[in-house]
């Protein structure tokens, strides 16, 4: 059972090294985090490292755009790409099930993104420890470790979403378009729509229910999880919806895990139904 | 239970409104090589994919080594099947060796076989190069090495010799012959007819998803009653008339006469003309695979036209 999964995962992971995905993503993440840590406060007239909490908060709200995009770009062609090139047909005549192939690809791609997250944001943490003024090293390590764990979780969610897209369509170009639309809807439109609902539709939705709407979007969950761990005075934008409801961290992580499993399950269902 | 490797009974397959296969029967035993012939879109590739378990039949049953190939138990069976798809493609950015290693791992075959196989198909000098630098023929050879992984009990080859030079083609047929001797069953799907006849034990001609003909070559020769052509030198019309062979004369020019003789009396005719002292040379040709193929396709044309209208 595990043999073929591991074989596929190993191949996918090696591919990630070969075509420089891991290096590129790590670089982007490191630059993003270091830039925010030292120049994030430039707008308010200060240069240099200000505070860990404001850095993490800024990082969470920017990473939420870039992490899903990168996961979608890495994985949108996982199945449709091999279908177009013809290798999928050959693979399916081998002694491995479609589910094993899907899980193998998930483990491989999941490992690529996990490694890139760890190297990228880990480097940033190291730089903050070395060059930041008056930093509590233990606190930096704790906060960054938590952030990296959540970032990996968010990456995995979007691998599942990308796989679903990849199993849904028969052309690579369509998958790319759908992935972009998906990103746009979840990362941008969803929050705007929720805010509009808040402002315009006063009382339409039960106030108690409102915070749970954030569960419907993994990117909002990611921000919630990150903000929960920080001592910030106020939640900005759509996050204010959740200010009233005190979700516990384990609950949010559990919901996030559901967001990993559900799209992956959907992708598996579509893949098993897909004709060649 | 029969000891057939492949059993197909009345297999139908339709994709939407298109009938790809219409009642195909097929049995293939150990050590048999089946040549599967037909024009493009006749259903050859679909038939292969169904034996591989990629589609369920709409009707009928398929059994491969005693299992339904689409069942979950078929994974074990797949270990013993080699397949070369038409227009095979691989991971371009990997080297030939890496590609074959990946497939060997998936089939749980000793990795030492990888270099050995690459050597056998003549790719050893190029095995460390990326597949994207390979020519069409080299890709095809890599595909063959892939299909031969693990000495399969059943080998399905879709257009295996496309892009191969004559030497590689010869080597390929030698590997098929040796697998056949080891008891593997092989299905060979091809447009390229010359040269195939010596390597197949039986053949099947399909058109429009139906079997037009199936059997050994000699059975089909018998069935079609295609004449044996005997070319003679040194004899003339009168001499042959004297032997009551005038009716068989197809072409006569000076001293070279061609006879078209029914298959079953070809030998008697030979016995009659062989003692003639004037005979300087003769050649006897049986209906070739190509002749049989064309004969059956032409026979089926009227029905095909009817189906379209």
Coordinates of C-alpha atoms in Angstrom, one line a residue:
Chain A
X1 CA 0.0 0.0 0.0
X2 CA 2.7 2.5 1.0
X3 CA 5.3 1.4 -1.6
X4 CA 3.8 3.1 -4.7
X5 CA 2.8 6.2 -2.7
X6 CA 6.4 6.7 -1.6
X7 CA 7.7 6.0 -5.0
X8 CA 5.5 8.7 -6.6
X9 CA 6.1 11.1 -3.7
X10 CA 9.9 10.7 -4.1
X11 CA 9.7 11.4 -7.8
X12 CA 7.5 14.5 -7.4
X13 CA 9.8 15.8 -4.6
X14 CA 12.9 15.3 -6.8
X15 CA 11.2 17.1 -9.6
X16 CA 10.7 20.0 -7.2
X17 CA 14.4 20.2 -6.7
X18 CA 15.2 19.7 -10.3
X19 CA 13.2 22.5 -11.7
X20 CA 14.2 24.8 -9.0
X21 CA 10.8 25.2 -7.5
X22 CA 12.1 24.7 -3.9
X23 CA 14.8 27.3 -4.3
X24 CA 12.5 29.8 -6.0
X25 CA 9.7 29.5 -3.4
X26 CA 12.1 29.6 -0.5
X27 CA 13.7 32.7 -1.9
X28 CA 10.4 34.4 -2.3
X29 CA 9.3 33.6 1.2
X30 CA 12.6 34.7 2.8
X31 CA 12.6 38.0 0.9
X32 CA 9.0 38.6 1.8
X33 CA 9.5 38.0 5.5
X34 CA 12.8 39.8 5.8
X35 CA 11.4 42.8 3.9
X36 CA 8.4 43.0 6.1
X37 CA 10.5 42.6 9.3
X38 CA 12.9 45.4 8.5
X39 CA 11.0 47.7 6.1
X40 CA 7.5 47.1 7.1
X41 CA 7.4 50.2 9.3
X42 CA 8.8 52.4 6.6
X43 CA 5.4 53.9 5.9
X44 CA 5.3 55.3 9.4
X45 CA 8.7 56.8 9.1
X46 CA 10.8 54.2 10.9
X47 CA 13.3 51.9 9.3
X48 CA 14.6 48.7 10.8
X49 CA 13.1 46.0 13.0
X50 CA 10.2 47.4 15.1
X51 CA 8.3 44.6 16.9
X52 CA 7.9 40.9 16.4
X53 CA 4.1 41.0 16.7
X54 CA 3.6 43.7 14.1
X55 CA 6.0 41.8 11.8
X56 CA 4.1 38.5 12.2
X57 CA 0.8 40.3 11.7
X58 CA 2.0 42.0 8.5
X59 CA 3.5 38.7 7.4
X60 CA 0.3 36.8 7.9
X61 CA -1.8 39.3 5.9
X62 CA 0.7 39.3 3.0
X63 CA 1.5 35.6 3.0
X64 CA -2.2 34.9 2.7
X65 CA -2.0 36.2 -0.9
X66 CA 1.2 34.5 -1.9
X67 CA 1.0 31.1 -0.3
X68 CA -2.2 29.9 -2.1
X69 CA -1.0 31.3 -5.4
X70 CA 2.3 29.4 -5.2
X71 CA 0.6 26.1 -4.2
X72 CA -1.9 26.5 -7.0
X73 CA 0.9 27.3 -9.5
X74 CA 2.9 24.3 -8.4
X75 CA 0.1 21.8 -8.5
X76 CA -2.6 22.8 -11.0
X77 CA -1.1 20.6 -13.7
X78 CA -0.4 17.6 -11.5
X79 CA -2.9 15.4 -13.2
X80 CA -4.1 17.3 -16.3
X81 CA -0.4 17.8 -17.3
X82 CA 0.4 14.1 -17.2
X83 CA -2.9 13.4 -19.0
X84 CA -2.0 15.8 -21.8
X85 CA 1.5 14.4 -22.1
X86 CA 0.3 10.8 -22.1
X87 CA 2.2 9.6 -19.1
X88 CA -0.9 9.3 -17.0
X89 CA -2.3 6.6 -19.2
X90 CA 0.9 4.6 -18.8
X91 CA 1.0 5.1 -15.0
X92 CA -2.5 3.8 -14.7
X93 CA -1.5 0.5 -16.3
X94 CA 1.0 0.0 -13.5
X95 CA 0.2 -1.8 -10.3
X96 CA -0.9 1.3 -8.4
X97 CA -4.4 2.6 -7.8
X98 CA -5.6 6.1 -8.7
X99 CA -5.8 6.9 -4.9
X100 CA -2.2 5.8 -4.4
X101 CA -1.1 8.0 -7.2
X102 CA -3.0 11.0 -5.8
X103 CA -1.7 10.5 -2.3
X104 CA 1.8 10.1 -3.7
X105 CA 1.5 13.3 -5.5
X106 CA 0.1 15.0 -2.4
X107 CA 2.9 13.8 -0.2
X108 CA 5.5 14.8 -2.8
X109 CA 4.1 18.3 -3.4
X110 CA 3.3 18.7 0.3
X111 CA 6.9 18.0 1.1
X112 CA 8.2 20.5 -1.5
X113 CA 6.0 23.3 0.0
X114 CA 6.8 22.3 3.6
X115 CA 10.5 22.4 2.9
X116 CA 10.2 25.7 1.0
X117 CA 8.2 27.2 3.9
X118 CA 10.7 26.0 6.5
X119 CA 13.8 27.2 4.5
X120 CA 12.2 30.5 3.4
X121 CA 10.6 31.7 6.7
X122 CA 13.3 29.9 8.7
X123 CA 15.9 32.0 7.0
X124 CA 13.9 35.1 7.8
X125 CA 13.7 34.1 11.5
X126 CA 17.4 33.6 11.5
X127 CA 18.0 37.1 10.0
X128 CA 15.7 38.7 12.6
X129 CA 17.6 37.0 15.4
X130 CA 21.0 38.1 14.0
X131 CA 20.2 41.6 13.0
X132 CA 17.1 42.7 14.9
X133 CA 17.7 45.0 17.8
X134 CA 16.6 43.8 21.2
X135 CA 15.0 40.6 20.1
X136 CA 14.0 37.8 22.4
X137 CA 15.4 34.9 20.4
X138 CA 13.2 32.3 22.1
X139 CA 10.1 34.3 21.3
X140 CA 11.2 34.7 17.6
X141 CA 11.7 31.0 17.3
X142 CA 8.3 30.2 18.9
X143 CA 6.4 32.7 16.8
X144 CA 8.1 31.8 13.5
X145 CA 7.7 28.1 14.2
X146 CA 4.0 28.5 14.7
X147 CA 3.7 30.7 11.6
X148 CA 5.6 28.2 9.5
X149 CA 3.4 25.4 10.7
X150 CA 0.2 27.3 9.7
X151 CA 1.8 28.4 6.4
X152 CA 2.5 24.7 5.6
X153 CA -1.1 23.9 6.5
X154 CA -2.4 26.6 4.2
X155 CA -0.1 25.4 1.4
X156 CA -1.6 21.9 1.8
X157 CA -5.1 23.2 1.6
X158 CA -4.4 24.7 -1.8
X159 CA -2.6 21.6 -3.0
X160 CA -5.9 19.9 -2.5
X161 CA -7.8 22.7 -4.3
X162 CA -5.3 22.5 -7.2
X163 CA -5.6 18.8 -7.4
X164 CA -9.4 19.1 -7.6
X165 CA -9.1 21.6 -10.4
X166 CA -6.5 19.3 -12.1
X167 CA -8.9 16.4 -12.0
X168 CA -11.9 18.4 -13.1
X169 CA -10.7 19.6 -16.5
X170 CA -9.1 18.0 -19.5
X171 CA -6.8 20.8 -20.6
X172 CA -3.9 22.4 -18.9
X173 CA -4.8 25.9 -20.0
X174 CA -8.3 25.5 -18.5
X175 CA -6.8 24.3 -15.2
X176 CA -4.5 27.3 -15.1
X177 CA -7.5 29.7 -15.6
X178 CA -9.6 27.9 -13.1
X179 CA -6.8 28.0 -10.5
X180 CA -6.5 31.8 -11.0
X181 CA -10.2 32.3 -10.6
X182 CA -10.2 30.1 -7.5
X183 CA -7.4 32.2 -6.0
X184 CA -9.1 35.4 -6.9
X185 CA -12.4 34.3 -5.3
X186 CA -11.0 32.9 -2.1
X187 CA -8.3 35.5 -1.5
X188 CA -10.0 38.7 -2.6
X189 CA -13.7 38.4 -3.5
X190 CA -14.8 36.4 -0.5
X191 CA -13.7 39.0 2.1
X192 CA -15.2 41.9 0.1
X193 CA -18.5 40.0 -0.2
X194 CA -18.5 39.3 3.5
X195 CA -17.8 42.9 4.3
X196 CA -20.5 44.1 2.0
X197 CA -22.8 41.7 3.7
X198 CA -21.8 43.1 7.1
X199 CA -22.4 46.7 6.1
X200 CA -25.4 46.5 3.7
X201 CA -27.2 43.5 4.9
X202 CA -27.6 44.6 8.5
X203 CA -29.4 41.8 10.4
X204 CA -29.8 39.4 7.5
X205 CA -27.4 37.0 9.1
X206 CA -27.5 36.2 12.7
X207 CA -24.6 37.9 14.5
X208 CA -23.8 34.7 16.2
X209 CA -23.4 32.9 12.9
X210 CA -21.3 35.6 11.2
X211 CA -17.9 34.5 12.6
X212 CA -18.5 31.0 11.4
X213 CA -18.7 32.2 7.8
X214 CA -14.9 32.7 8.1
X215 CA -14.6 29.0 8.4
X216 CA -15.8 28.7 4.8
X217 CA -12.6 30.3 3.6
X218 CA -9.2 28.7 4.4
X219 CA -7.3 32.0 3.8
X220 CA -9.4 33.7 6.5
X221 CA -8.9 30.7 8.8
X222 CA -5.1 31.2 8.3
X223 CA -5.3 34.8 9.3
X224 CA -7.4 34.0 12.3
X225 CA -5.1 31.3 13.5
X226 CA -2.1 33.7 13.2
X227 CA -3.8 36.7 14.8
X228 CA -5.0 34.5 17.7
X229 CA -1.5 34.0 18.8
X230 CA -0.5 37.7 18.8
X231 CA -1.3 40.4 21.3
X232 CA -2.8 42.9 18.9
X233 CA -5.2 45.7 20.0
X234 CA -7.6 45.4 17.2
X235 CA -8.5 43.2 14.2
X236 CA -8.5 44.9 10.9
X237 CA -11.1 44.5 8.1
X238 CA -12.9 41.3 7.8
X239 CA -11.1 39.8 10.8
X240 CA -13.1 42.1 13.0
X241 CA -16.0 39.7 12.3
X242 CA -14.3 37.2 14.4
X243 CA -13.4 39.6 17.2
X244 CA -16.4 38.7 19.2
X245 CA -16.2 34.9 18.8
X246 CA -13.3 33.5 20.7
X247 CA -12.4 30.5 18.6
X248 CA -9.8 28.3 20.4
X249 CA -6.6 27.6 18.5
X250 CA -7.2 23.8 18.4
X251 CA -10.6 24.4 16.9
X252 CA -9.3 26.6 14.2
X253 CA -6.5 24.1 13.4
X254 CA -9.0 21.3 13.2
X255 CA -11.1 23.2 10.8
X256 CA -8.0 24.0 8.7
X257 CA -7.2 20.3 8.7
X258 CA -10.7 19.6 7.4
X259 CA -9.9 22.0 4.6
X260 CA -6.9 19.9 3.7
X261 CA -8.8 16.7 3.7
X262 CA -12.0 17.7 2.0
X263 CA -10.6 19.1 -1.3
X264 CA -8.2 16.2 -1.4
X265 CA -11.1 13.8 -1.0
X266 CA -13.0 15.6 -3.7
X267 CA -10.0 15.4 -6.0
X268 CA -9.8 11.7 -5.3
X269 CA -13.4 11.2 -6.1
X270 CA -13.1 13.2 -9.4
X271 CA -9.9 11.4 -10.3
X272 CA -11.4 7.9 -9.8
X273 CA -14.3 8.9 -12.0
X274 CA -12.2 10.5 -14.7
X275 CA -12.0 8.8 -18.1
X276 CA -9.0 8.8 -20.2
Chain B
X1 CA -10.8 -22.4 -15.6
X2 CA -8.9 -22.2 -18.8
X3 CA -5.2 -21.5 -18.9
X4 CA -5.8 -18.6 -21.3
X5 CA -4.0 -15.4 -20.4
X6 CA -6.7 -13.3 -22.0
X7 CA -10.4 -14.1 -22.5
X8 CA -12.8 -11.7 -24.1
X9 CA -16.4 -12.7 -24.6
X10 CA -18.8 -10.6 -26.7
X11 CA -17.2 -7.4 -25.5
X12 CA -19.0 -4.2 -26.4
X13 CA -17.9 -0.7 -25.6
X14 CA -19.6 2.6 -26.4
X15 CA -18.5 6.1 -25.6
X16 CA -21.7 8.1 -25.5
X17 CA -23.4 7.3 -28.9
X18 CA -20.2 6.1 -30.5
X19 CA -19.8 2.3 -30.6
X20 CA -16.1 1.6 -30.3
X21 CA -16.4 -2.1 -30.0
X22 CA -19.1 -4.4 -31.1
X23 CA -19.0 -7.9 -29.8
X24 CA -15.4 -8.9 -29.8
X25 CA -14.4 -12.4 -28.9
X26 CA -10.8 -13.2 -28.2
X27 CA -8.7 -15.9 -26.6
X28 CA -5.0 -15.8 -26.1
X29 CA -3.0 -18.6 -24.5
X30 CA 0.5 -18.6 -23.1
X31 CA 3.2 -18.4 -25.8
X32 CA 0.9 -17.0 -28.4
X33 CA 1.5 -13.8 -30.3
X34 CA -1.6 -12.1 -31.7
X35 CA -1.3 -9.6 -34.5
X36 CA -4.1 -7.1 -34.2
X37 CA -4.7 -5.2 -37.4
X38 CA -7.1 -2.5 -38.6
X39 CA -7.2 1.0 -40.0
X40 CA -7.1 4.0 -37.7
X41 CA -10.1 4.2 -35.4
X42 CA -11.0 0.5 -35.9
X43 CA -10.9 0.0 -32.2
X44 CA -7.5 -1.6 -31.7
X45 CA -6.3 0.8 -29.1
X46 CA -9.6 0.7 -27.2
X47 CA -9.4 -3.1 -27.1
X48 CA -6.0 -2.9 -25.6
X49 CA -7.0 -0.3 -23.1
X50 CA -9.9 -2.5 -22.0
X51 CA -7.6 -5.5 -21.5
X52 CA -5.5 -3.2 -19.4
X53 CA -8.5 -2.4 -17.3
X54 CA -8.6 1.3 -18.2
X55 CA -12.3 1.1 -19.1
X56 CA -15.1 -1.2 -18.2
X57 CA -16.9 -2.9 -21.1
X58 CA -20.4 -1.7 -21.7
X59 CA -21.3 -5.4 -22.3
X60 CA -19.5 -8.7 -22.2
X61 CA -16.7 -10.0 -20.0
X62 CA -13.0 -9.6 -20.0
X63 CA -10.7 -11.8 -18.0
X64 CA -7.0 -11.3 -17.8
X65 CA -5.1 -14.1 -16.0
X66 CA -8.3 -15.1 -14.3
X67 CA -9.3 -11.6 -13.1
X68 CA -11.5 -8.8 -14.3
X69 CA -8.9 -6.2 -15.1
X70 CA -10.9 -3.3 -13.6
X71 CA -11.3 -5.1 -10.3
X72 CA -9.2 -4.2 -7.3
X73 CA -7.6 -7.6 -7.4
X74 CA -6.1 -6.7 -10.7
X75 CA -3.2 -4.8 -9.2
X76 CA -1.3 -8.0 -8.9
X77 CA -2.1 -8.9 -12.4
X78 CA -0.8 -5.6 -13.6
X79 CA 2.6 -6.4 -12.2
X80 CA 2.8 -9.0 -15.0
X81 CA 1.6 -6.9 -17.8
X82 CA 3.8 -4.7 -20.1
X83 CA 2.2 -2.0 -22.2
X84 CA 3.6 0.2 -24.9
X85 CA 1.1 2.9 -25.8
X86 CA 0.9 4.4 -29.2
X87 CA 3.1 7.6 -29.3
X88 CA 4.6 6.9 -26.0
X89 CA 5.8 9.9 -24.0
X90 CA 7.8 10.3 -20.9
X91 CA 9.0 12.9 -18.4
X92 CA 11.1 15.1 -20.7
X93 CA 13.2 16.6 -17.9
X94 CA 14.3 13.2 -16.5
X95 CA 17.1 11.1 -18.0
X96 CA 16.3 7.8 -19.7
X97 CA 17.7 6.0 -16.7
X98 CA 15.6 8.0 -14.2
X99 CA 12.5 7.3 -16.2
X100 CA 13.0 3.6 -16.3
X101 CA 14.1 3.5 -12.6
X102 CA 10.8 5.2 -11.7
X103 CA 8.7 2.7 -13.6
X104 CA 10.8 -0.2 -12.2
X105 CA 10.1 1.0 -8.7
X106 CA 6.4 1.2 -9.4
X107 CA 6.5 -2.4 -10.6
X108 CA 8.8 -3.4 -7.8
X109 CA 11.4 -4.8 -10.0
X110 CA 15.1 -5.0 -9.1
X111 CA 16.8 -1.8 -10.1
X112 CA 19.7 -3.8 -11.5
X113 CA 17.4 -4.7 -14.4
X114 CA 17.2 -1.1 -15.5
X115 CA 20.7 -0.7 -16.9
X116 CA 20.5 -4.2 -18.3
X117 CA 17.3 -3.3 -20.2
X118 CA 18.7 0.0 -21.4
X119 CA 21.6 -1.9 -22.7
X120 CA 19.4 -4.4 -24.5
X121 CA 17.5 -1.7 -26.3
X122 CA 20.7 0.1 -27.2
X123 CA 20.1 3.1 -25.0
X124 CA 23.0 2.6 -22.7
X125 CA 25.2 5.4 -24.2
X126 CA 22.3 7.9 -23.9
X127 CA 20.9 6.8 -20.5
X128 CA 22.3 9.7 -18.6
X129 CA 20.8 12.3 -21.1
X130 CA 17.4 13.9 -20.6
X131 CA 14.6 12.3 -22.5
X132 CA 13.9 15.6 -24.3
X133 CA 17.1 15.2 -26.2
X134 CA 16.0 11.8 -27.5
X135 CA 15.0 11.1 -31.1
X136 CA 11.6 9.5 -31.9
X137 CA 13.3 6.1 -32.3
X138 CA 15.1 6.4 -28.9
X139 CA 11.9 7.3 -27.2
X140 CA 10.3 4.3 -28.8
X141 CA 13.1 2.1 -27.6
X142 CA 12.8 3.5 -24.1
X143 CA 9.1 2.7 -24.3
X144 CA 9.9 -0.9 -25.2
X145 CA 12.3 -1.2 -22.4
X146 CA 9.6 0.1 -20.1
X147 CA 7.1 -2.5 -21.5
X148 CA 9.6 -5.3 -21.0
X149 CA 10.2 -4.5 -17.3
X150 CA 9.9 -7.6 -15.2
X151 CA 9.5 -10.2 -18.0
X152 CA 5.7 -9.7 -18.4
X153 CA 3.3 -12.6 -18.8
X154 CA 1.3 -10.4 -21.1
X155 CA 2.7 -7.8 -23.4
X156 CA 0.5 -5.3 -25.2
X157 CA 2.3 -3.3 -27.9
X158 CA 0.6 -0.5 -29.8
X159 CA 2.5 0.3 -33.0
X160 CA 5.8 -0.9 -31.5
X161 CA 8.0 -0.5 -34.5
X162 CA 7.1 3.0 -35.5
X163 CA 10.2 5.1 -35.7
X164 CA 12.6 2.2 -35.3
X165 CA 15.3 1.6 -37.9
X166 CA 15.5 -1.8 -39.5
X167 CA 18.2 -3.1 -37.1
X168 CA 16.2 -1.9 -34.0
X169 CA 13.1 -3.5 -35.6
X170 CA 14.9 -6.8 -36.0
X171 CA 16.1 -6.6 -32.4
X172 CA 12.6 -5.8 -31.2
X173 CA 11.2 -8.9 -33.0
X174 CA 13.9 -11.0 -31.5
X175 CA 12.9 -9.9 -28.0
X176 CA 9.3 -10.7 -28.8
X177 CA 10.3 -14.2 -30.0
X178 CA 12.3 -14.8 -26.8
X179 CA 9.4 -13.7 -24.6
X180 CA 7.1 -16.0 -26.6
X181 CA 9.5 -18.9 -26.0
X182 CA 9.3 -18.1 -22.2
X183 CA 5.6 -18.5 -22.4
X184 CA 4.5 -14.8 -22.5
X185 CA 1.4 -13.9 -24.5
X186 CA 1.8 -10.9 -26.8
X187 CA -0.7 -8.7 -28.5
X188 CA 0.9 -6.7 -31.3
X189 CA -1.0 -3.9 -32.9
X190 CA 0.3 -2.6 -36.1
X191 CA -0.2 -0.9 -39.4
X192 CA 3.1 -2.1 -40.7
X193 CA 2.4 -5.5 -42.1
X194 CA 5.5 -6.7 -44.0
X195 CA 7.8 -8.7 -41.7
X196 CA 5.2 -9.2 -38.9
X197 CA 3.9 -12.5 -40.3
X198 CA 6.8 -14.6 -39.1
X199 CA 6.4 -13.5 -35.5
X200 CA 2.7 -13.9 -35.0
X201 CA 0.9 -17.1 -34.2
X202 CA -2.5 -15.8 -35.1
X203 CA -4.1 -12.6 -36.2
X204 CA -7.3 -10.6 -35.9
X205 CA -8.5 -8.0 -38.3
X206 CA -10.9 -5.4 -36.9
X207 CA -12.9 -2.7 -38.5
X208 CA -15.6 -0.5 -37.1
X209 CA -15.3 -2.2 -33.7
X210 CA -16.1 -5.7 -35.2
X211 CA -13.9 -8.6 -35.9
X212 CA -13.6 -9.1 -39.7
X213 CA -11.4 -12.1 -39.4
X214 CA -9.5 -14.1 -36.8
X215 CA -7.4 -17.2 -36.9
X216 CA -4.0 -18.4 -38.0
X217 CA -2.6 -17.1 -41.3
X218 CA -3.1 -20.5 -43.0
X219 CA -6.7 -20.6 -41.7
X220 CA -7.4 -17.2 -43.2
X221 CA -5.7 -18.2 -46.5
X222 CA -8.0 -21.2 -46.6
X223 CA -11.0 -19.1 -45.7
X224 CA -10.3 -16.4 -48.3
X225 CA -9.3 -18.8 -51.0
X226 CA -6.9 -16.2 -52.2
X227 CA -4.8 -17.8 -55.0
X228 CA -1.2 -18.9 -54.7
X229 CA 0.9 -17.2 -57.3
X230 CA 3.3 -19.4 -59.2
X231 CA 5.7 -17.6 -61.5
X232 CA 7.4 -19.8 -64.0
X233 CA 10.1 -19.3 -66.6
X234 CA 10.7 -21.4 -69.7
X235 CA 7.2 -22.7 -70.1
X236 CA 4.6 -21.5 -72.6
X237 CA 0.9 -21.3 -72.9
X238 CA 0.6 -24.5 -75.0
X239 CA 2.6 -26.7 -72.6
X240 CA 0.5 -25.5 -69.6
X241 CA -2.7 -26.0 -71.6
X242 CA -1.6 -29.6 -72.3
X243 CA -1.4 -30.2 -68.5
X244 CA -4.9 -28.7 -68.1
X245 CA -3.5 -25.7 -66.3
X246 CA -4.5 -23.1 -68.9
X247 CA -7.4 -21.9 -66.7
X248 CA -5.0 -20.7 -64.0
X249 CA -2.9 -18.5 -66.3
X250 CA -3.1 -15.0 -65.2
X251 CA -0.3 -13.4 -67.2
X252 CA 1.8 -14.8 -70.0
X253 CA 4.7 -13.0 -71.7
X254 CA 7.1 -14.9 -74.0
X255 CA 8.5 -17.6 -71.7
X256 CA 7.4 -16.2 -68.3
X257 CA 4.0 -17.3 -67.2
X258 CA 2.2 -16.4 -64.0
X259 CA -0.4 -18.8 -62.6
X260 CA -3.0 -18.0 -60.0
X261 CA -3.8 -21.3 -58.3
X262 CA -6.3 -22.0 -55.6
X263 CA -4.6 -22.7 -52.3
X264 CA -5.6 -26.3 -51.9
X265 CA -4.4 -27.5 -55.3
X266 CA -1.2 -25.5 -55.4
X267 CA 0.9 -28.5 -54.5
X268 CA -0.7 -30.7 -57.2
X269 CA 0.1 -28.0 -59.8
X270 CA 3.7 -27.9 -58.7
X271 CA 4.0 -31.7 -59.0
X272 CA 2.7 -31.4 -62.5
X273 CA 5.0 -28.7 -63.8
X274 CA 8.1 -29.6 -61.8
X275 CA 9.2 -32.5 -64.1
X276 CA 8.9 -30.4 -67.3
X277 CA 12.5 -30.1 -68.7
X278 CA 11.8 -26.6 -70.1
X279 CA 11.1 -25.2 -66.7
X280 CA 14.1 -23.1 -65.8
X281 CA 12.9 -21.2 -62.7
X282 CA 9.8 -20.9 -60.6
X283 CA 8.6 -18.9 -57.6
X284 CA 5.6 -19.6 -55.4
X285 CA 4.0 -16.9 -53.2
X286 CA 1.2 -17.4 -50.8
X287 CA -1.2 -14.6 -50.1
X288 CA 0.7 -12.2 -47.8
X289 CA -0.7 -10.7 -44.7
X290 CA -1.2 -7.5 -46.7
X291 CA -3.3 -9.4 -49.3
X292 CA -5.4 -10.9 -46.6
X293 CA -5.9 -7.6 -44.8
X294 CA -6.9 -5.8 -48.0
X295 CA -9.2 -8.7 -49.0
X296 CA -11.1 -8.6 -45.7
X297 CA -11.3 -4.8 -45.7
X298 CA -12.6 -4.7 -49.2
X299 CA -15.1 -7.3 -48.4
X300 CA -16.4 -5.2 -45.5
X301 CA -16.5 -1.9 -47.5
X302 CA -20.1 -2.3 -48.7
X303 CA -21.4 -2.9 -45.2
X304 CA -19.4 0.1 -43.9
X305 CA -20.9 2.3 -46.5
X306 CA -24.3 1.2 -45.6
X307 CA -23.7 1.9 -41.9
X308 CA -22.7 5.5 -42.7
X309 CA -25.7 6.2 -44.8

